mmCIF file of C-alpha atoms and ligand atoms in Angstrom:
data_model
loop_
_atom_site.group_PDB
_atom_site.id
_atom_site.type_symbol
_atom_site.label_atom_id
_atom_site.label_comp_id
_atom_site.label_asym_id
_atom_site.label_seq_id
_atom_site.Cartn_x
_atom_site.Cartn_y
_atom_site.Cartn_z
ATOM 1 C CA UNK A 1170 149.605 89.894 112.829
ATOM 2 C CA UNK A 1171 146.319 91.786 112.741
ATOM 3 C CA UNK A 1172 143.090 89.824 113.294
ATOM 4 C CA UNK A 1173 141.986 90.743 109.657
ATOM 5 C CA UNK A 1174 145.124 89.325 108.030
ATOM 6 C CA UNK A 1175 144.535 85.896 106.503
ATOM 7 C CA UNK A 1176 147.581 83.711 105.704
ATOM 8 C CA UNK A 1177 147.512 81.194 103.075
ATOM 9 C CA UNK A 1178 147.348 78.486 105.846
ATOM 10 C CA UNK A 1179 144.462 80.141 107.462
ATOM 11 C CA UNK A 1180 142.753 80.186 104.072
ATOM 12 C CA UNK A 1181 143.493 76.532 103.462
ATOM 13 C CA UNK A 1182 142.155 75.644 106.856
ATOM 14 C CA UNK A 1183 138.884 77.581 106.243
ATOM 15 C CA UNK A 1184 138.487 75.864 102.830
ATOM 16 C CA UNK A 1185 139.031 72.385 104.408
ATOM 17 C CA UNK A 1186 136.471 73.248 107.167
ATOM 18 C CA UNK A 1187 133.949 74.460 104.602
ATOM 19 C CA UNK A 1188 134.297 71.738 102.005
ATOM 20 C CA UNK A 1189 135.441 68.758 104.129
ATOM 21 C CA UNK A 1190 133.884 66.751 106.860
ATOM 22 C CA UNK A 1191 134.467 69.419 109.580
ATOM 23 C CA UNK A 1192 131.011 70.167 111.047
ATOM 24 C CA UNK A 1193 130.537 73.600 112.268
ATOM 25 C CA UNK A 1194 129.686 73.458 115.903
ATOM 26 C CA UNK A 1195 126.194 74.524 116.719
ATOM 27 C CA UNK A 1196 125.202 76.751 119.676
ATOM 28 C CA UNK A 1197 121.904 78.145 121.058
ATOM 29 C CA UNK A 1198 119.108 75.695 121.294
ATOM 30 C CA UNK A 1199 120.740 72.961 119.458
ATOM 31 C CA UNK A 1200 122.076 69.633 120.848
ATOM 32 C CA UNK A 1201 124.305 66.988 119.580
ATOM 33 C CA UNK A 1202 122.975 63.407 119.237
ATOM 34 C CA UNK A 1203 123.762 59.962 117.956
ATOM 35 C CA UNK A 1204 126.919 58.768 116.473
ATOM 36 C CA UNK A 1205 127.028 61.169 113.682
ATOM 37 C CA UNK A 1206 126.872 63.946 116.025
ATOM 38 C CA UNK A 1207 124.326 65.749 113.937
ATOM 39 C CA UNK A 1208 123.215 68.922 115.510
ATOM 40 C CA UNK A 1209 119.451 69.217 116.256
ATOM 41 C CA UNK A 1210 117.678 72.499 115.694
ATOM 42 C CA UNK A 1211 114.189 72.638 116.840
ATOM 43 C CA UNK A 1212 113.759 68.885 116.368
ATOM 44 C CA UNK A 1213 115.296 68.675 112.860
ATOM 45 C CA UNK A 1214 118.778 67.194 112.543
ATOM 46 C CA UNK A 1215 120.766 69.510 110.210
ATOM 47 C CA UNK A 1216 123.813 68.482 108.314
ATOM 48 C CA UNK A 1217 125.561 71.361 106.495
ATOM 49 C CA UNK A 1218 128.590 69.303 105.446
ATOM 50 C CA UNK A 1219 127.408 68.893 101.787
ATOM 51 C CA UNK A 1220 126.968 72.593 101.373
ATOM 52 C CA UNK A 1221 129.717 73.867 99.330
ATOM 53 C CA UNK A 1222 128.447 77.110 97.838
ATOM 54 C CA UNK A 1223 125.548 79.482 98.149
ATOM 55 C CA UNK A 1224 123.567 77.865 95.461
ATOM 56 C CA UNK A 1225 123.633 74.647 97.607
ATOM 57 C CA UNK A 1226 122.014 76.581 100.444
ATOM 58 C CA UNK A 1227 119.200 77.692 98.141
ATOM 59 C CA UNK A 1228 118.327 74.134 97.102
ATOM 60 C CA UNK A 1229 118.458 72.971 100.810
ATOM 61 C CA UNK A 1230 116.325 75.878 101.953
ATOM 62 C CA UNK A 1231 113.741 75.158 99.254
ATOM 63 C CA UNK A 1232 113.387 71.660 100.786
ATOM 64 C CA UNK A 1233 112.859 73.180 104.159
ATOM 65 C CA UNK A 1234 110.655 76.109 103.555
ATOM 66 C CA UNK A 1235 106.805 75.915 102.929
ATOM 67 C CA UNK A 1236 106.040 76.846 99.237
ATOM 68 C CA UNK A 1237 104.679 80.135 100.386
ATOM 69 C CA UNK A 1238 107.802 81.162 102.268
ATOM 70 C CA UNK A 1239 110.148 80.071 99.505
ATOM 71 C CA UNK A 1240 108.278 81.992 96.962
ATOM 72 C CA UNK A 1241 108.309 85.091 99.173
ATOM 73 C CA UNK A 1242 112.121 84.838 99.441
ATOM 74 C CA UNK A 1243 113.092 83.594 96.051
ATOM 75 C CA UNK A 1244 110.765 85.722 93.799
ATOM 76 C CA UNK A 1245 111.229 89.179 92.104
ATOM 77 C CA UNK A 1246 108.758 91.494 90.522
ATOM 78 C CA UNK A 1247 106.703 90.833 87.334
ATOM 79 C CA UNK A 1248 108.620 88.901 84.748
ATOM 80 C CA UNK A 1249 111.844 88.905 86.920
ATOM 81 C CA UNK A 1250 114.213 90.368 84.166
ATOM 82 C CA UNK A 1251 116.075 92.343 86.710
ATOM 83 C CA UNK A 1252 116.454 89.313 89.042
ATOM 84 C CA UNK A 1253 118.164 87.500 86.196
ATOM 85 C CA UNK A 1254 120.077 90.456 85.062
ATOM 86 C CA UNK A 1255 121.700 90.897 88.514
ATOM 87 C CA UNK A 1256 123.256 87.502 88.051
ATOM 88 C CA UNK A 1257 123.975 87.638 84.373
ATOM 89 C CA UNK A 1258 125.732 90.878 84.522
ATOM 90 C CA UNK A 1259 128.224 89.462 87.092
ATOM 91 C CA UNK A 1260 128.672 86.250 85.038
ATOM 92 C CA UNK A 1261 129.318 88.406 81.870
ATOM 93 C CA UNK A 1262 132.323 90.310 83.455
ATOM 94 C CA UNK A 1263 135.669 88.524 82.935
ATOM 95 C CA UNK A 1264 138.666 88.789 85.253
ATOM 96 C CA UNK A 1265 142.003 89.962 84.272
ATOM 97 C CA UNK A 1266 144.440 88.441 86.895
ATOM 98 C CA UNK A 1267 147.824 89.424 87.727
ATOM 99 C CA UNK A 1268 150.553 86.764 88.798
ATOM 100 C CA UNK A 1269 153.688 86.686 90.927
ATOM 101 C CA UNK A 1270 152.378 89.053 93.488
ATOM 102 C CA UNK A 1271 152.997 88.524 97.218
ATOM 103 C CA UNK A 1272 149.768 87.219 98.324
ATOM 104 C CA UNK A 1273 150.989 85.239 101.437
ATOM 105 C CA UNK A 1274 149.174 87.617 103.637
ATOM 106 C CA UNK A 1275 145.723 88.880 102.722
ATOM 107 C CA UNK A 1276 144.093 91.915 104.394
ATOM 108 C CA UNK A 1277 140.510 92.024 103.779
ATOM 109 C CA UNK A 1278 139.758 94.794 106.386
ATOM 110 C CA UNK A 1279 137.705 98.006 105.374
ATOM 111 C CA UNK A 1280 136.749 100.960 107.423
ATOM 112 C CA UNK A 1281 133.085 102.321 107.173
ATOM 113 C CA UNK A 1282 132.125 105.385 109.205
ATOM 114 C CA UNK A 1283 134.961 104.850 111.514
ATOM 115 C CA UNK A 1284 134.272 101.223 112.162
ATOM 116 C CA UNK A 1285 136.743 98.530 111.041
ATOM 117 C CA UNK A 1286 134.983 95.499 109.370
ATOM 118 C CA UNK A 1287 137.023 92.290 109.080
ATOM 119 C CA UNK A 1288 135.887 91.921 105.402
ATOM 120 C CA UNK A 1289 133.496 94.029 103.102
ATOM 121 C CA UNK A 1290 130.396 91.852 103.268
ATOM 122 C CA UNK A 1291 127.296 92.899 105.305
ATOM 123 C CA UNK A 1292 123.954 91.193 105.872
ATOM 124 C CA UNK A 1293 121.232 93.151 103.754
ATOM 125 C CA UNK A 1294 117.963 93.988 105.627
ATOM 126 C CA UNK A 1295 115.433 91.325 104.917
ATOM 127 C CA UNK A 1296 111.891 91.090 106.444
ATOM 128 C CA UNK A 1297 110.114 88.532 108.531
ATOM 129 C CA UNK A 1298 113.063 86.013 109.724
ATOM 130 C CA UNK A 1299 110.681 84.149 111.948
ATOM 131 C CA UNK A 1300 108.823 82.715 108.784
ATOM 132 C CA UNK A 1301 112.142 81.268 107.661
ATOM 133 C CA UNK A 1302 113.350 79.847 110.938
ATOM 134 C CA UNK A 1303 111.580 79.636 114.380
ATOM 135 C CA UNK A 1304 114.532 81.448 116.107
ATOM 136 C CA UNK A 1305 114.192 84.265 113.420
ATOM 137 C CA UNK A 1306 116.238 87.464 113.739
ATOM 138 C CA UNK A 1307 117.903 86.129 116.883
ATOM 139 C CA UNK A 1308 119.621 83.297 114.716
ATOM 140 C CA UNK A 1309 120.590 85.863 112.177
ATOM 141 C CA UNK A 1310 122.246 87.940 114.758
ATOM 142 C CA UNK A 1311 124.179 85.015 116.306
ATOM 143 C CA UNK A 1312 125.243 83.923 112.868
ATOM 144 C CA UNK A 1313 126.458 87.305 111.933
ATOM 145 C CA UNK A 1314 128.128 87.546 115.256
ATOM 146 C CA UNK A 1315 130.173 84.400 114.706
ATOM 147 C CA UNK A 1316 131.137 85.458 111.158
ATOM 148 C CA UNK A 1317 132.198 88.759 112.435
ATOM 149 C CA UNK A 1318 129.674 90.653 109.998
ATOM 150 C CA UNK A 1319 127.488 93.622 110.387
ATOM 151 C CA UNK A 1320 123.750 92.763 110.446
ATOM 152 C CA UNK A 1321 121.315 95.368 108.925
ATOM 153 C CA UNK A 1322 118.118 94.641 110.877
ATOM 154 C CA UNK A 1323 115.027 95.246 108.753
ATOM 155 C CA UNK A 1324 112.234 97.492 109.915
ATOM 156 C CA UNK A 1325 110.076 94.537 109.251
ATOM 157 C CA UNK A 1326 111.886 92.462 111.721
ATOM 158 C CA UNK A 1327 109.671 89.904 113.444
ATOM 159 C CA UNK A 1328 111.792 90.196 116.742
ATOM 160 C CA UNK A 1329 112.075 93.382 118.675
ATOM 161 C CA UNK A 1330 115.288 95.295 118.375
ATOM 162 C CA UNK A 1331 116.038 95.043 122.044
ATOM 163 C CA UNK A 1332 115.890 91.324 121.840
ATOM 164 C CA UNK A 1333 118.216 91.190 118.902
ATOM 165 C CA UNK A 1334 120.701 93.635 120.444
ATOM 166 C CA UNK A 1335 120.940 91.183 123.432
ATOM 167 C CA UNK A 1336 122.401 88.370 121.341
ATOM 168 C CA UNK A 1337 124.396 90.457 118.918
ATOM 169 C CA UNK A 1338 128.199 90.383 119.293
ATOM 170 C CA UNK A 1339 129.021 92.477 116.272
ATOM 171 C CA UNK A 1340 127.564 95.878 115.392
ATOM 172 C CA UNK A 1341 124.010 96.202 114.156
ATOM 173 C CA UNK A 1342 122.666 98.726 111.568
ATOM 174 C CA UNK A 1343 119.034 99.451 111.297
ATOM 175 C CA UNK A 1344 117.118 99.888 107.962
ATOM 176 C CA UNK A 1345 114.104 102.139 108.128
ATOM 177 C CA UNK A 1346 110.803 102.042 106.226
ATOM 178 C CA UNK A 1347 109.495 105.256 107.323
ATOM 179 C CA UNK A 1348 105.694 105.023 108.659
ATOM 180 C CA UNK A 1349 103.041 107.648 108.115
ATOM 181 C CA UNK A 1350 103.068 108.405 111.799
ATOM 182 C CA UNK A 1351 106.015 110.667 111.831
ATOM 183 C CA UNK A 1352 106.300 110.659 115.635
ATOM 184 C CA UNK A 1353 106.603 106.789 115.496
ATOM 185 C CA UNK A 1354 109.146 107.006 112.881
ATOM 186 C CA UNK A 1355 111.116 109.476 114.817
ATOM 187 C CA UNK A 1356 110.958 107.238 117.991
ATOM 188 C CA UNK A 1357 111.908 104.251 116.013
ATOM 189 C CA UNK A 1358 115.134 105.889 114.693
ATOM 190 C CA UNK A 1359 115.914 107.079 118.243
ATOM 191 C CA UNK A 1360 115.210 103.662 119.725
ATOM 192 C CA UNK A 1361 117.838 102.149 117.145
ATOM 193 C CA UNK A 1362 120.250 104.862 118.107
ATOM 194 C CA UNK A 1363 119.773 104.230 121.773
ATOM 195 C CA UNK A 1364 120.260 100.514 121.367
ATOM 196 C CA UNK A 1365 123.642 101.274 119.643
ATOM 197 C CA UNK A 1366 122.885 100.769 115.937
ATOM 198 C CA UNK A 1367 125.865 102.166 114.209
ATOM 199 C CA UNK A 1368 124.108 103.376 111.005
ATOM 200 C CA UNK A 1369 120.551 103.899 109.650
ATOM 201 C CA UNK A 1370 119.824 102.691 106.005
ATOM 202 C CA UNK A 1371 116.592 104.445 104.834
ATOM 203 C CA UNK A 1372 115.067 102.469 101.817
ATOM 204 C CA UNK A 1373 114.072 105.003 99.105
ATOM 205 C CA UNK A 1374 113.083 102.545 96.303
ATOM 206 C CA UNK A 1375 109.816 101.233 97.680
ATOM 207 C CA UNK A 1376 107.049 104.087 97.684
ATOM 208 C CA UNK A 1377 104.885 101.112 96.855
ATOM 209 C CA UNK A 1378 105.571 97.492 96.538
ATOM 210 C CA UNK A 1379 106.339 96.001 93.067
ATOM 211 C CA UNK A 1380 104.176 93.545 91.026
ATOM 212 C CA UNK A 1381 104.956 90.618 93.126
ATOM 213 C CA UNK A 1382 103.174 88.098 91.000
ATOM 214 C CA UNK A 1383 104.560 84.961 92.595
ATOM 215 C CA UNK A 1384 103.815 86.260 96.014
ATOM 216 C CA UNK A 1385 100.311 86.986 94.940
ATOM 217 C CA UNK A 1386 99.917 83.428 93.457
ATOM 218 C CA UNK A 1387 100.847 81.889 96.836
ATOM 219 C CA UNK A 1388 98.656 84.417 98.732
ATOM 220 C CA UNK A 1389 101.650 85.504 100.864
ATOM 221 C CA UNK A 1390 100.758 86.523 104.418
ATOM 222 C CA UNK A 1391 102.367 86.391 107.848
ATOM 223 C CA UNK A 1392 101.400 83.278 109.457
ATOM 224 C CA UNK A 1393 99.264 83.455 112.697
ATOM 225 C CA UNK A 1394 101.337 84.300 115.749
ATOM 226 C CA UNK A 1395 104.199 86.002 113.800
ATOM 227 C CA UNK A 1396 104.140 89.834 113.602
ATOM 228 C CA UNK A 1397 106.442 92.634 112.641
ATOM 229 C CA UNK A 1398 106.352 95.219 115.615
ATOM 230 C CA UNK A 1399 107.514 98.236 113.551
ATOM 231 C CA UNK A 1400 105.084 97.615 110.643
ATOM 232 C CA UNK A 1401 102.427 99.865 112.121
ATOM 233 C CA UNK A 1402 100.123 102.128 110.186
ATOM 234 C CA UNK A 1403 100.874 102.958 106.537
ATOM 235 C CA UNK A 1404 104.171 103.567 104.820
ATOM 236 C CA UNK A 1405 105.113 107.177 104.613
ATOM 237 C CA UNK A 1406 105.624 108.351 101.002
ATOM 238 C CA UNK A 1407 108.844 109.910 101.662
ATOM 239 C CA UNK A 1408 110.367 112.729 99.414
ATOM 240 C CA UNK A 1409 113.555 114.610 99.536
ATOM 241 C CA UNK A 1410 111.816 116.843 102.101
ATOM 242 C CA UNK A 1411 111.081 114.093 104.541
ATOM 243 C CA UNK A 1412 114.586 112.792 104.005
ATOM 244 C CA UNK A 1413 116.014 116.100 105.037
ATOM 245 C CA UNK A 1414 113.833 115.909 108.126
ATOM 246 C CA UNK A 1415 115.142 112.352 108.907
ATOM 247 C CA UNK A 1416 118.736 113.421 108.467
ATOM 248 C CA UNK A 1417 118.169 116.484 110.516
ATOM 249 C CA UNK A 1418 117.702 114.564 113.696
ATOM 250 C CA UNK A 1419 119.539 111.371 113.127
ATOM 251 C CA UNK A 1420 122.697 111.004 115.256
ATOM 252 C CA UNK A 1421 124.252 108.184 113.298
ATOM 253 C CA UNK A 1422 125.300 107.989 109.613
ATOM 254 C CA UNK A 1423 122.255 107.825 107.226
ATOM 255 C CA UNK A 1424 122.608 105.896 104.054
ATOM 256 C CA UNK A 1425 120.009 106.174 101.157
ATOM 257 C CA UNK A 1426 119.303 102.541 100.113
ATOM 258 C CA UNK A 1427 118.027 101.920 96.671
ATOM 259 C CA UNK A 1428 119.774 104.458 94.535
ATOM 260 C CA UNK A 1429 120.132 103.715 90.841
ATOM 261 C CA UNK A 1430 120.273 107.199 89.235
ATOM 262 C CA UNK A 1431 123.497 109.317 89.504
ATOM 263 C CA UNK A 1432 121.457 112.503 89.706
ATOM 264 C CA UNK A 1433 119.756 111.015 92.932
ATOM 265 C CA UNK A 1434 123.195 110.098 94.173
ATOM 266 C CA UNK A 1435 124.112 113.897 93.733
ATOM 267 C CA UNK A 1436 120.933 114.867 95.609
ATOM 268 C CA UNK A 1437 121.699 112.500 98.462
ATOM 269 C CA UNK A 1438 125.093 114.129 98.982
ATOM 270 C CA UNK A 1439 123.645 117.514 98.824
ATOM 271 C CA UNK A 1440 121.078 116.867 101.709
ATOM 272 C CA UNK A 1441 123.888 115.394 103.781
ATOM 273 C CA UNK A 1442 123.442 111.611 103.405
ATOM 274 C CA UNK A 1443 126.596 109.849 104.885
ATOM 275 C CA UNK A 1444 126.469 107.088 102.221
ATOM 276 C CA UNK A 1445 124.394 105.307 99.513
ATOM 277 C CA UNK A 1446 123.422 101.845 98.765
ATOM 278 C CA UNK A 1447 123.182 101.068 95.002
ATOM 279 C CA UNK A 1448 120.311 98.581 94.952
ATOM 280 C CA UNK A 1449 117.379 97.455 92.971
ATOM 281 C CA UNK A 1450 115.920 95.621 95.843
ATOM 282 C CA UNK A 1451 116.911 92.236 94.357
ATOM 283 C CA UNK A 1452 114.612 92.935 91.503
ATOM 284 C CA UNK A 1453 111.564 92.788 93.790
ATOM 285 C CA UNK A 1454 110.190 96.357 93.074
ATOM 286 C CA UNK A 1455 110.557 97.709 89.426
ATOM 287 C CA UNK A 1456 111.245 95.084 86.854
ATOM 288 C CA UNK A 1457 113.526 95.797 84.071
ATOM 289 C CA UNK A 1458 115.826 98.303 85.944
ATOM 290 C CA UNK A 1459 119.354 97.472 85.117
ATOM 291 C CA UNK A 1460 121.587 95.066 87.210
ATOM 292 C CA UNK A 1461 123.181 96.977 90.100
ATOM 293 C CA UNK A 1462 126.739 95.972 88.982
ATOM 294 C CA UNK A 1463 125.982 97.695 85.696
ATOM 295 C CA UNK A 1464 124.741 100.905 87.422
ATOM 296 C CA UNK A 1465 127.631 100.980 89.912
ATOM 297 C CA UNK A 1466 130.478 102.547 87.705
ATOM 298 C CA UNK A 1467 128.193 105.460 86.844
ATOM 299 C CA UNK A 1468 127.383 106.195 90.465
ATOM 300 C CA UNK A 1469 131.008 105.827 91.486
ATOM 301 C CA UNK A 1470 132.015 108.297 88.899
ATOM 302 C CA UNK A 1471 129.313 110.815 89.945
ATOM 303 C CA UNK A 1472 129.996 110.453 93.696
ATOM 304 C CA UNK A 1473 133.715 110.642 93.207
ATOM 305 C CA UNK A 1474 134.761 109.335 96.585
ATOM 306 C CA UNK A 1475 132.666 112.178 98.454
ATOM 307 C CA UNK A 1476 130.713 109.316 100.451
ATOM 308 C CA UNK A 1477 131.127 105.659 100.640
ATOM 309 C CA UNK A 1478 129.032 103.481 98.241
ATOM 310 C CA UNK A 1479 127.607 100.044 99.115
ATOM 311 C CA UNK A 1480 125.850 97.715 96.647
ATOM 312 C CA UNK A 1481 123.820 94.679 96.609
ATOM 313 C CA UNK A 1482 121.839 92.541 94.287
ATOM 314 C CA UNK A 1483 122.825 89.037 92.829
ATOM 315 C CA UNK A 1484 126.007 88.604 94.894
ATOM 316 C CA UNK A 1485 126.524 84.842 95.139
ATOM 317 C CA UNK A 1486 130.192 84.283 94.692
ATOM 318 C CA UNK A 1487 133.427 85.675 95.932
ATOM 319 C CA UNK A 1488 134.353 86.892 92.494
ATOM 320 C CA UNK A 1489 131.023 88.970 92.564
ATOM 321 C CA UNK A 1490 132.347 90.709 95.722
ATOM 322 C CA UNK A 1491 135.657 91.228 93.991
ATOM 323 C CA UNK A 1492 134.101 92.759 90.804
ATOM 324 C CA UNK A 1493 131.919 95.084 92.938
ATOM 325 C CA UNK A 1494 134.894 96.380 94.790
ATOM 326 C CA UNK A 1495 136.870 96.742 91.465
ATOM 327 C CA UNK A 1496 134.097 98.950 90.208
ATOM 328 C CA UNK A 1497 134.362 101.175 93.282
ATOM 329 C CA UNK A 1498 131.929 99.774 95.928
ATOM 330 C CA UNK A 1499 133.362 100.069 99.569
ATOM 331 C CA UNK A 1500 131.377 97.066 100.671
ATOM 332 C CA UNK A 1501 128.586 94.703 99.549
ATOM 333 C CA UNK A 1502 125.464 93.207 101.025
ATOM 334 C CA UNK A 1503 123.659 89.898 100.583
ATOM 335 C CA UNK A 1504 120.055 89.439 101.087
ATOM 336 C CA UNK A 1505 118.528 86.189 99.628
ATOM 337 C CA UNK A 1506 121.528 83.960 100.455
ATOM 338 C CA UNK A 1507 121.265 84.884 104.168
ATOM 339 C CA UNK A 1508 117.532 83.914 104.094
ATOM 340 C CA UNK A 1509 118.422 80.574 102.481
ATOM 341 C CA UNK A 1510 121.277 79.993 104.963
ATOM 342 C CA UNK A 1511 118.810 80.875 107.888
ATOM 343 C CA UNK A 1512 116.126 78.510 106.705
ATOM 344 C CA UNK A 1513 118.595 75.702 106.200
ATOM 345 C CA UNK A 1514 120.536 75.887 109.606
ATOM 346 C CA UNK A 1515 119.557 78.834 111.686
ATOM 347 C CA UNK A 1516 122.511 80.597 113.071
ATOM 348 C CA UNK A 1517 124.936 78.145 111.654
ATOM 349 C CA UNK A 1518 123.537 78.499 108.279
ATOM 350 C CA UNK A 1519 123.987 82.254 108.402
ATOM 351 C CA UNK A 1520 127.609 81.863 109.643
ATOM 352 C CA UNK A 1521 128.434 79.255 106.890
ATOM 353 C CA UNK A 1522 126.825 81.417 104.253
ATOM 354 C CA UNK A 1523 129.091 84.335 105.100
ATOM 355 C CA UNK A 1524 132.126 82.155 105.700
ATOM 356 C CA UNK A 1525 131.833 80.554 102.251
ATOM 357 C CA UNK A 1526 131.458 83.909 100.499
ATOM 358 C CA UNK A 1527 134.417 85.302 102.452
ATOM 359 C CA UNK A 1528 136.642 82.273 101.645
ATOM 360 C CA UNK A 1529 135.680 82.547 98.110
ATOM 361 C CA UNK A 1530 136.463 86.268 98.142
ATOM 362 C CA UNK A 1531 139.818 85.606 99.596
ATOM 363 C CA UNK A 1532 140.619 82.979 97.047
ATOM 364 C CA UNK A 1533 139.717 85.411 94.371
ATOM 365 C CA UNK A 1534 141.865 88.067 95.749
ATOM 366 C CA UNK A 1535 144.836 85.675 95.941
ATOM 367 C CA UNK A 1536 144.302 84.401 92.424
ATOM 368 C CA UNK A 1537 144.128 87.900 91.095
ATOM 369 C CA UNK A 1538 147.224 89.014 92.783
ATOM 370 C CA UNK A 1539 145.540 91.381 95.173
ATOM 371 C CA UNK A 1540 146.746 91.222 98.856
ATOM 372 C CA UNK A 1541 144.466 94.077 100.161
ATOM 373 C CA UNK A 1542 141.334 95.904 99.393
ATOM 374 C CA UNK A 1543 143.074 98.954 98.155
ATOM 375 C CA UNK A 1544 144.687 97.006 95.370
ATOM 376 C CA UNK A 1545 141.322 95.863 93.911
ATOM 377 C CA UNK A 1546 140.654 98.117 90.946
ATOM 378 C CA UNK A 1547 139.171 98.263 87.628
ATOM 379 C CA UNK A 1548 142.386 96.871 85.952
ATOM 380 C CA UNK A 1549 141.321 93.447 87.170
ATOM 381 C CA UNK A 1550 138.100 93.571 84.847
ATOM 382 C CA UNK A 1551 138.939 92.076 81.535
ATOM 383 C CA UNK A 1552 138.265 94.841 78.844
HETATM 384 C C1 FMN B 1277 112.973 88.104 101.291
HETATM 385 C C2 FMN B 1277 113.491 89.520 101.233
HETATM 386 C C3 FMN B 1277 113.077 90.503 102.105
HETATM 387 C C4 FMN B 1277 113.576 91.853 101.924
HETATM 388 N N1 FMN B 1277 113.177 92.694 102.862
HETATM 389 C C5 FMN B 1277 113.698 93.932 102.723
HETATM 390 C C6 FMN B 1277 113.291 94.852 103.913
HETATM 391 O O1 FMN B 1277 112.667 94.649 104.684
HETATM 392 N N2 FMN B 1277 113.911 96.206 103.617
HETATM 393 C C7 FMN B 1277 114.758 96.500 102.708
HETATM 394 O O2 FMN B 1277 115.238 97.648 102.590
HETATM 395 N N3 FMN B 1277 115.052 95.481 101.669
HETATM 396 C C8 FMN B 1277 114.656 94.327 101.767
HETATM 397 N N4 FMN B 1277 114.958 93.460 100.901
HETATM 398 C C9 FMN B 1277 116.094 93.796 99.830
HETATM 399 C C10 FMN B 1277 117.406 93.472 100.444
HETATM 400 O O3 FMN B 1277 117.805 94.373 101.509
HETATM 401 C C11 FMN B 1277 118.474 93.636 99.342
HETATM 402 O O4 FMN B 1277 118.443 94.862 98.704
HETATM 403 C C12 FMN B 1277 118.442 92.491 98.368
HETATM 404 O O5 FMN B 1277 118.022 91.297 98.835
HETATM 405 C C13 FMN B 1277 119.993 92.153 97.638
HETATM 406 O O6 FMN B 1277 119.908 91.330 96.744
HETATM 407 P P1 FMN B 1277 120.214 89.803 96.911
HETATM 408 O O7 FMN B 1277 118.998 89.267 97.542
HETATM 409 O O8 FMN B 1277 120.209 89.283 95.439
HETATM 410 O O9 FMN B 1277 121.508 89.618 97.576
HETATM 411 C C14 FMN B 1277 114.464 92.131 100.882
HETATM 412 C C15 FMN B 1277 114.971 91.129 100.028
HETATM 413 C C16 FMN B 1277 114.516 89.870 100.219
HETATM 414 C C17 FMN B 1277 115.051 88.753 99.154
#
């Protein structure tokens, strides 16, 4: 049986481990102490056994983060309509299941740019992991490795890419915020390539930051001693011309992250992008743009299978992953949940976040009668 095939027994085992007493073993800097065998991470005992779903992680993380860091992660732009719509739009979609299909073996594997993923969920690029957990991006990479997921490292990482690469056991992708120093930007892309990053996600929805009221209210800034080595100079206000320049020398597939308009998707294909990510930056930039799951079908229609389409924004449940794939996404990414998992339990928190989402996704596949990704189509959305 292929490594990506999940039998009903495997699924049951995973669910028992996730919901029952089984403590996920801790690695890295952790130690086991006392009778309860609670792992210690950087001095704090961490017990993730009560974490059943991704919302539990947010509650736990809120208790562990400073107010400034929690507000940085949890907030959106302005009145946060888009933040709420991202979730509400998923909730409003009802599922039309199909019964008596053979779901004794589930195959969740997908292939992206020639690389086989065990399941279609990636870690979205999010900045400044050292403010969320002392081990920062190293913990994220270890957690991703254990969960067999691709980690898209943010340009605003607080750990050098070389260091992350050393601990990564699954492929890394790199997200680029182009800087005004073009030579620096080119060197950064080449560094990512040399270190073996498999794809480049160029963020196109942030020519300026949004109206981040909640961040302003807590006076968000990077704490003393934590810095982001690739956040130098000013951001380059990229246009299609600079994007063509970036694509002209990139040796790895380039995805444009932050596409909401079908005309932009068309332009992306025209200039040679290898993929796009439908994203509204988790509602952090322009408030009142639509939920990404609402936008997705239009982009899918226009792109018409010419290049892969990924999406993110508000994915918190396995059924959300199912719905995104039903509407034509090749894979999804999660941002905030990874930050909350990281803050709650370092690498183990990241792994558990992904494992919960994957297990829920597998349950949703089995319960809708879909044994593989190709069989997940729009007919499972209730019309
Ligand atoms: C705390 C935080 C930091 C982020 N930093 C970046 C970043 O550095 N680069 C980027 O392209 N997107 C960034 N994003 C956006 C994510 O990549 C992703 O689009 C979004 O979080 C997905 O929505 P979700 O958080 O609802 O899953 C960030 C999001 C959050 C929540």
